Short mmCIF file of C-alpha atoms in Angstrom, two decimals:
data_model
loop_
_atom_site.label_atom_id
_atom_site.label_comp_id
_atom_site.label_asym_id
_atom_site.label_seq_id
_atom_site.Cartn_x
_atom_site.Cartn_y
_atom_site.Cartn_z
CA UNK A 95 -45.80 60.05 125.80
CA UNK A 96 -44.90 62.51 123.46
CA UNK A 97 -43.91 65.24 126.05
CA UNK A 98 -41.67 62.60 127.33
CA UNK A 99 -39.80 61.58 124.83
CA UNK A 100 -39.87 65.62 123.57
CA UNK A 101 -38.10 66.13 127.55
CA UNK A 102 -35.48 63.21 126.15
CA UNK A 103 -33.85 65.57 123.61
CA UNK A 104 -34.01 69.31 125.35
CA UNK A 105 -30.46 70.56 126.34
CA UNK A 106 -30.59 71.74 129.75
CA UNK A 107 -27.67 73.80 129.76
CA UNK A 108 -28.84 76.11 126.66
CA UNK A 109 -31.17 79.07 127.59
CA UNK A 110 -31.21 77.85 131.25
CA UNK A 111 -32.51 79.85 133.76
CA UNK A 112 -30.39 78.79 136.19
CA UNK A 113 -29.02 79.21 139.81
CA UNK A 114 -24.98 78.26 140.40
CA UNK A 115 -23.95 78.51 144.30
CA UNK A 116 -20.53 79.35 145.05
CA UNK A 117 -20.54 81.39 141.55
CA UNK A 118 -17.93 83.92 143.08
CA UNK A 119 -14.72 81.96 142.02
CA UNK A 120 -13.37 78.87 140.73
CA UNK A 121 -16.08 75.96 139.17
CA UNK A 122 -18.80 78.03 140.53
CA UNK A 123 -17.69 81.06 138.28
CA UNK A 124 -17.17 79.16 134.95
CA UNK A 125 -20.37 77.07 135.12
CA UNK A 126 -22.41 81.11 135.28
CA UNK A 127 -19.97 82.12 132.53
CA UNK A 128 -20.28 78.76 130.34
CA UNK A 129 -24.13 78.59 131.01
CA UNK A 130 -23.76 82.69 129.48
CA UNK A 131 -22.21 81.68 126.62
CA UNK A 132 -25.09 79.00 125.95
CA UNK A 133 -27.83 81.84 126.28
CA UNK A 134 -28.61 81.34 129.94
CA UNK A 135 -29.11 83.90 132.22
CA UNK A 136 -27.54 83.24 135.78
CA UNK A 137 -28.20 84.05 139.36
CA UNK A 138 -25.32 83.43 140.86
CA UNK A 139 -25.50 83.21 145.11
CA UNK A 140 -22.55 83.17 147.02
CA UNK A 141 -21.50 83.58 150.66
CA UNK A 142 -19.46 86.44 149.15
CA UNK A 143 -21.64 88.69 147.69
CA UNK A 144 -18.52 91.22 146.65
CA UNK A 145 -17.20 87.60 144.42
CA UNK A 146 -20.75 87.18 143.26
CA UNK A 147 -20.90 90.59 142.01
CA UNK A 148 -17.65 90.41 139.84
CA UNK A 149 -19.35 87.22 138.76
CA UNK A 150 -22.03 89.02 137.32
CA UNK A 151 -20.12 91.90 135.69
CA UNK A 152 -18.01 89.31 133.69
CA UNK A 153 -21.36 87.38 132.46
CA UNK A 154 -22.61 91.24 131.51
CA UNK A 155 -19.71 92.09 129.53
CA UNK A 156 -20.25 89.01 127.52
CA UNK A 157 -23.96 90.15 126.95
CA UNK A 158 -25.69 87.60 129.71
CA UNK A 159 -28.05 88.29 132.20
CA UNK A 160 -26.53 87.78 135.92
CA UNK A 161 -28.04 88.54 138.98
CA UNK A 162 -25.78 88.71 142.72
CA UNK A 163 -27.26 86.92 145.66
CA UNK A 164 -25.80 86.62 148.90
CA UNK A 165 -26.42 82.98 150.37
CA UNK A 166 -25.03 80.78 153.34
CA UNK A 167 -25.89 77.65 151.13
CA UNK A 168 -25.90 75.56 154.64
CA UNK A 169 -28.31 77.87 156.22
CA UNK A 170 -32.44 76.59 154.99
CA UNK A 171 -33.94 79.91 155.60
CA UNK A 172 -31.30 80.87 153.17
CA UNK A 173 -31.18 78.34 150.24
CA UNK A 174 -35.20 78.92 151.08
CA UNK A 175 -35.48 82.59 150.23
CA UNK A 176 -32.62 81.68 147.77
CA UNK A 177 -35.09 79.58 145.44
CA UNK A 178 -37.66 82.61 145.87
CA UNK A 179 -35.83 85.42 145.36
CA UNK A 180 -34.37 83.68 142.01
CA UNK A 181 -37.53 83.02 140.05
CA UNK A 182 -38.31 86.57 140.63
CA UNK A 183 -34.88 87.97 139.69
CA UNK A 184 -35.25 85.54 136.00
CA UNK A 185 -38.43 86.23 135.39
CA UNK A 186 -38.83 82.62 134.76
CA UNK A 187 -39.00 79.36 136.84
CA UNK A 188 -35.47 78.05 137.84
CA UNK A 189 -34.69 75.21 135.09
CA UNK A 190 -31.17 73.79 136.70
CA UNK A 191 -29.45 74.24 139.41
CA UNK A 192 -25.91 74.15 139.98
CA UNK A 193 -24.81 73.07 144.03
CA UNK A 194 -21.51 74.06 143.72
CA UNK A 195 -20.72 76.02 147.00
CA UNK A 196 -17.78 74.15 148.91
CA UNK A 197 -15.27 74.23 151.47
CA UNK A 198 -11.50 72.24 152.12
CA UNK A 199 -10.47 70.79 155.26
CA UNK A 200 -7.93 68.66 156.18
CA UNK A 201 -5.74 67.05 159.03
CA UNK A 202 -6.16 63.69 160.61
CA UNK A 203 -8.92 62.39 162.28
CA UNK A 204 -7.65 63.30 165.85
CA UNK A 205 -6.80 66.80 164.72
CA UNK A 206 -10.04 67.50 163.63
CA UNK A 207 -12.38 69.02 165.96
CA UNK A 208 -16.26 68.77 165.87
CA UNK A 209 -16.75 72.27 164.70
CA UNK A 210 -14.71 71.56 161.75
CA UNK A 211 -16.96 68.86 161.10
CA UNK A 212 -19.79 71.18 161.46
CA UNK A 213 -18.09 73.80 159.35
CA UNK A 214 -17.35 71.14 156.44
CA UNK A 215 -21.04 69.18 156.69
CA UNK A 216 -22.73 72.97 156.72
CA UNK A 217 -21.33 73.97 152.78
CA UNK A 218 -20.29 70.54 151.48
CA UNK A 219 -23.16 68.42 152.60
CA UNK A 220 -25.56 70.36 154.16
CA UNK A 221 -25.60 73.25 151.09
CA UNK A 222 -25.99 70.03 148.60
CA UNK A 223 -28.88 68.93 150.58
CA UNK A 224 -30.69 72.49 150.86
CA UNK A 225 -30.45 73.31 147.16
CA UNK A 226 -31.79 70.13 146.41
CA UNK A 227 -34.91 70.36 149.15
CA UNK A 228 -35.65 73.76 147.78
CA UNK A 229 -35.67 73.06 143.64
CA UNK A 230 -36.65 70.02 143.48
CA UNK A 231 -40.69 70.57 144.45
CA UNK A 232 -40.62 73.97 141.19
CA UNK A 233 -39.12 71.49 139.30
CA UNK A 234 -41.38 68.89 139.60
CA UNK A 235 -44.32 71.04 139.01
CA UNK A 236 -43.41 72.57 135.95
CA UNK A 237 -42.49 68.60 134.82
CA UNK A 238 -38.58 69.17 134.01
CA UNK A 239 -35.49 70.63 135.23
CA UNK A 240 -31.85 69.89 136.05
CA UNK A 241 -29.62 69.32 138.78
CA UNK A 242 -25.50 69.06 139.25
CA UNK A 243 -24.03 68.77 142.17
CA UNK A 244 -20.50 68.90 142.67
CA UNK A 245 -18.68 66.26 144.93
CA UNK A 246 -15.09 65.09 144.04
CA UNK A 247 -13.00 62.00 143.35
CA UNK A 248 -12.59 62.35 147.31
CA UNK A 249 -15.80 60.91 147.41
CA UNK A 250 -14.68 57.25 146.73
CA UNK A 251 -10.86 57.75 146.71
CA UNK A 252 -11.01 58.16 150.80
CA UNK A 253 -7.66 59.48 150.88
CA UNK A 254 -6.03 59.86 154.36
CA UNK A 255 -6.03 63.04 156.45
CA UNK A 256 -9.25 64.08 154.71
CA UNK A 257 -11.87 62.22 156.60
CA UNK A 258 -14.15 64.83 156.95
CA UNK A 259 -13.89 66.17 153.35
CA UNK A 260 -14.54 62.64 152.22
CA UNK A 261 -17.43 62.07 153.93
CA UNK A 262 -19.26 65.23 153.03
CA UNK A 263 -18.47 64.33 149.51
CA UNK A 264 -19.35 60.67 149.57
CA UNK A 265 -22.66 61.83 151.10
CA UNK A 266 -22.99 64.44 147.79
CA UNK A 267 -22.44 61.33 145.99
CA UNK A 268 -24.92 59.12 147.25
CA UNK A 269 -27.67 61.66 147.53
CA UNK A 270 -27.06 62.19 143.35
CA UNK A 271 -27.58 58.45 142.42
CA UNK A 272 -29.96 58.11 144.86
CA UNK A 273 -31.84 61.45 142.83
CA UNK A 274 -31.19 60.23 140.00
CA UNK A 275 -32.96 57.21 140.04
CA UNK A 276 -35.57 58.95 141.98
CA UNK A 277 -36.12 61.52 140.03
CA UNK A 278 -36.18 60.54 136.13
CA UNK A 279 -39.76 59.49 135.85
CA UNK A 280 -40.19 63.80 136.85
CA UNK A 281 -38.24 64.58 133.62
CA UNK A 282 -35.50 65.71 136.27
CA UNK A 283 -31.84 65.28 135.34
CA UNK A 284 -29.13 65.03 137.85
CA UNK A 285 -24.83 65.00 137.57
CA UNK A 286 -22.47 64.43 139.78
CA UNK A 287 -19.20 66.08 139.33
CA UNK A 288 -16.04 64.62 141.09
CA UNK A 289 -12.67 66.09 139.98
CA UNK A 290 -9.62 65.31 141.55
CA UNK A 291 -7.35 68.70 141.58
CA UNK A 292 -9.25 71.66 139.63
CA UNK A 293 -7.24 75.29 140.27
CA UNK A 294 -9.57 77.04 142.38
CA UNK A 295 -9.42 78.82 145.91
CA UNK A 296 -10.52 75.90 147.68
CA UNK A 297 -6.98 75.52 149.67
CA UNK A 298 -6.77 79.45 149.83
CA UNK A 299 -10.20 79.65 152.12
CA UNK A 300 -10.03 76.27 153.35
CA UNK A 301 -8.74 74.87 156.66
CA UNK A 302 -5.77 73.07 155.49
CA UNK A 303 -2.93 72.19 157.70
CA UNK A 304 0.60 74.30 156.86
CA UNK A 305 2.60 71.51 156.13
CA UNK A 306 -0.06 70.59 153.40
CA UNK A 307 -0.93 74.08 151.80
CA UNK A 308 2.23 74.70 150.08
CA UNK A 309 2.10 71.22 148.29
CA UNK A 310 -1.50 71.63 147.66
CA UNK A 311 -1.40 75.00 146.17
CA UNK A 312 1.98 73.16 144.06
CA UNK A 313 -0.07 70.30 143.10
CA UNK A 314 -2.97 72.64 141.86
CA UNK A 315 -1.08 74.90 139.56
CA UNK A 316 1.27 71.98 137.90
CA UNK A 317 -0.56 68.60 138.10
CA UNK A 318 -4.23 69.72 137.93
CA UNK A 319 -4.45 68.24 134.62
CA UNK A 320 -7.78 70.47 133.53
CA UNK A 321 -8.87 73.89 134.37
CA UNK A 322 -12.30 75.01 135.60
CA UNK A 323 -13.31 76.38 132.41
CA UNK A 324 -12.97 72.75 130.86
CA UNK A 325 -14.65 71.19 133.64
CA UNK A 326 -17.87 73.16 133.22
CA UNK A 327 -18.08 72.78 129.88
CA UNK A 328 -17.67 69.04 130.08
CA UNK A 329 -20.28 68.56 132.89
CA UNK A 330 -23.00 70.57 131.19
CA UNK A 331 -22.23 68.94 127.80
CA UNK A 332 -22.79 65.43 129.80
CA UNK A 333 -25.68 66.86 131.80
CA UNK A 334 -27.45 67.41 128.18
CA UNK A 335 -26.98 63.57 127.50
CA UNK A 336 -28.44 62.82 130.25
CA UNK A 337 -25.06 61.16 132.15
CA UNK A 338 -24.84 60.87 136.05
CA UNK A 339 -21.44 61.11 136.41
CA UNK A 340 -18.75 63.47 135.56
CA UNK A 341 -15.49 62.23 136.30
CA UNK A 342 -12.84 65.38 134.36
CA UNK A 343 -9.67 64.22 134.93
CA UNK A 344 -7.34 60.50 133.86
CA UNK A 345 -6.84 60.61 137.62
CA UNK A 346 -10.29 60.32 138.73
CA UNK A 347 -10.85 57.60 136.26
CA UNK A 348 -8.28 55.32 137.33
CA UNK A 349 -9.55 55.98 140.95
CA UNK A 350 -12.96 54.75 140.19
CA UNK A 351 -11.77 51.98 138.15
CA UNK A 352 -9.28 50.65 140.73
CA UNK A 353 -11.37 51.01 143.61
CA UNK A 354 -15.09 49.38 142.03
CA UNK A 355 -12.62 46.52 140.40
CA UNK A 356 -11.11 45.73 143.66
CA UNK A 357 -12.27 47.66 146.89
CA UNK A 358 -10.23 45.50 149.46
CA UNK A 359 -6.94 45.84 147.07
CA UNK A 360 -7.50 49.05 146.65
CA UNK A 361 -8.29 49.76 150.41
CA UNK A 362 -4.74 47.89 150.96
CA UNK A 363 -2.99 50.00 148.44
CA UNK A 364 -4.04 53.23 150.06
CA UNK A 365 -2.81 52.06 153.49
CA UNK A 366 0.49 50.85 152.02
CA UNK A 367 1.02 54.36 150.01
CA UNK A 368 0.05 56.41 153.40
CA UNK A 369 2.46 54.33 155.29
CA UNK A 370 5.03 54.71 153.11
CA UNK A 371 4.49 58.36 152.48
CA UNK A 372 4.99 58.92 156.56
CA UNK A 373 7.91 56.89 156.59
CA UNK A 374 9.64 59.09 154.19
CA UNK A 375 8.53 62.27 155.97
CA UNK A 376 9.48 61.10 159.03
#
């Protein structure tokens, strides 16, 4: 009893030993420089192990420990040797770890073809699902530890001409309540972070039709409302209460609201809005 309710009040994000995928820009980057700030040391995988590097040069100069590891976060034997290699590189048993790696794509449903499905469901989903698989047993034998995986407001705003980027979100989404629940009674905290727009290079390396990336990349650096720095911060500071979900931005909040007050309204409204929005284009 009393090592439970001493689990109830540690801080997960200070002196973590932690893992962040898709550390080499963007979110990824400020959660490995915010978890330095809070004494953590960091090893921070990436598909880009050049981005990873810089990563770790920026958490040095600010007197953290960072370590570069290149990872496919949708390949197992990966994410596997991933949760290996990292306890080594600490010196310590991973504590939290941050699924972050992700990927853009969008177009309508009849545009999209199965390997961009594949492609999406491989970092969005798929990388979500490894890092979990592969922390989750450590965790639960050393009796604590801490998980955030990042979704976004896509998740339940099911925007058109992002079907597959929705669902490989949603699915992020469930899988976090789902671990949440699951996993309390292990001393295992989970988050789930869904922003709306957060400047990153998500639209840069993502598969995002032309007549969409200029607007996106315009919507990102004017109406973004928070920047990546901020959105770290807050989720770690809510992962330490113990909250499930990390919604950053007004946005995202109204989303949610609207859509768990009324889902058929809000279904409607989102149909209307589309409509209207082609109409105008066309």
């Amino acid at each position: 009893m009393m090592n439970f309710l001493k689990q109830r009040f540690i801080k997960p994000s200070k002196n973590a030993y932690a893992v962040v995928t898709g550390a080499g820009s963007g979110i990824g980057r400020s959660f490995a420089l915010e978890l330095g700030k809070r004494g953590g040391a960091v090893v921070c995988a990436d598909v880009n192990l050049k981005a990873a590097e810089e990563t770790v040069a920026l958490l040095n100069a600010q007197g953290a420990k960072g370590f570069a590891v290149h990872c496919d976060v949708g390949d197992a034997k990966q994410v596997a040797a991933l949760a290996e290699k990292s306890a080594a590189l600490l010196g310590h048993p991973v504590t939290l770890v941050i699924n972050n790696a992700g990927v853009g794509l969008g177009g309508k449903f009849d545009e999209l073809s199965l390997e961009d499905w594949q492609w999406c469901m491989h970092v969005n989903l798929w990388g979500v699902i490894n890092g979990c698989h592969y922390f989750v047993p450590g965790f639960k034998k050393q009796g604590h530890g801490a998980i955030i995986n990042v979704a976004s407001a896509a998740s339940y705003t099911a925007a058109p001409e992002m079907s597959a980027y929705n669902v490989s979100k949603a699915g992020v989404r469930a899988l976090s309540e789902t671990l949440f629940s699951e996993l309390a009674k292990d001393n295992i905290r989970v988050n789930v972070l869904c922003p709306t727009l957060v400047p990153t290079n998500i639209i840069k390396n993502g598969r995002i039709p032309d007549r969409y990336s200029k607007l996106a990349d315009h919507a990102l650096m004017n109406y973004a409302m928070t920047t990546s720095e901020r959105v770290a911060e807050l989720t770690l500071n809510r992962l330490d209460k113990g909250e499930l979900y990390t919604t950053p931005q007004v946005d995202a909040k109204l989303f949610w609201i609207m859509k768990r007050a009324s889902p058929r309204l809000y279904a409607k409204f989102m149909s209307f809005s589309y409509r209207f929005v082609r109409t105008k284009e066309a």
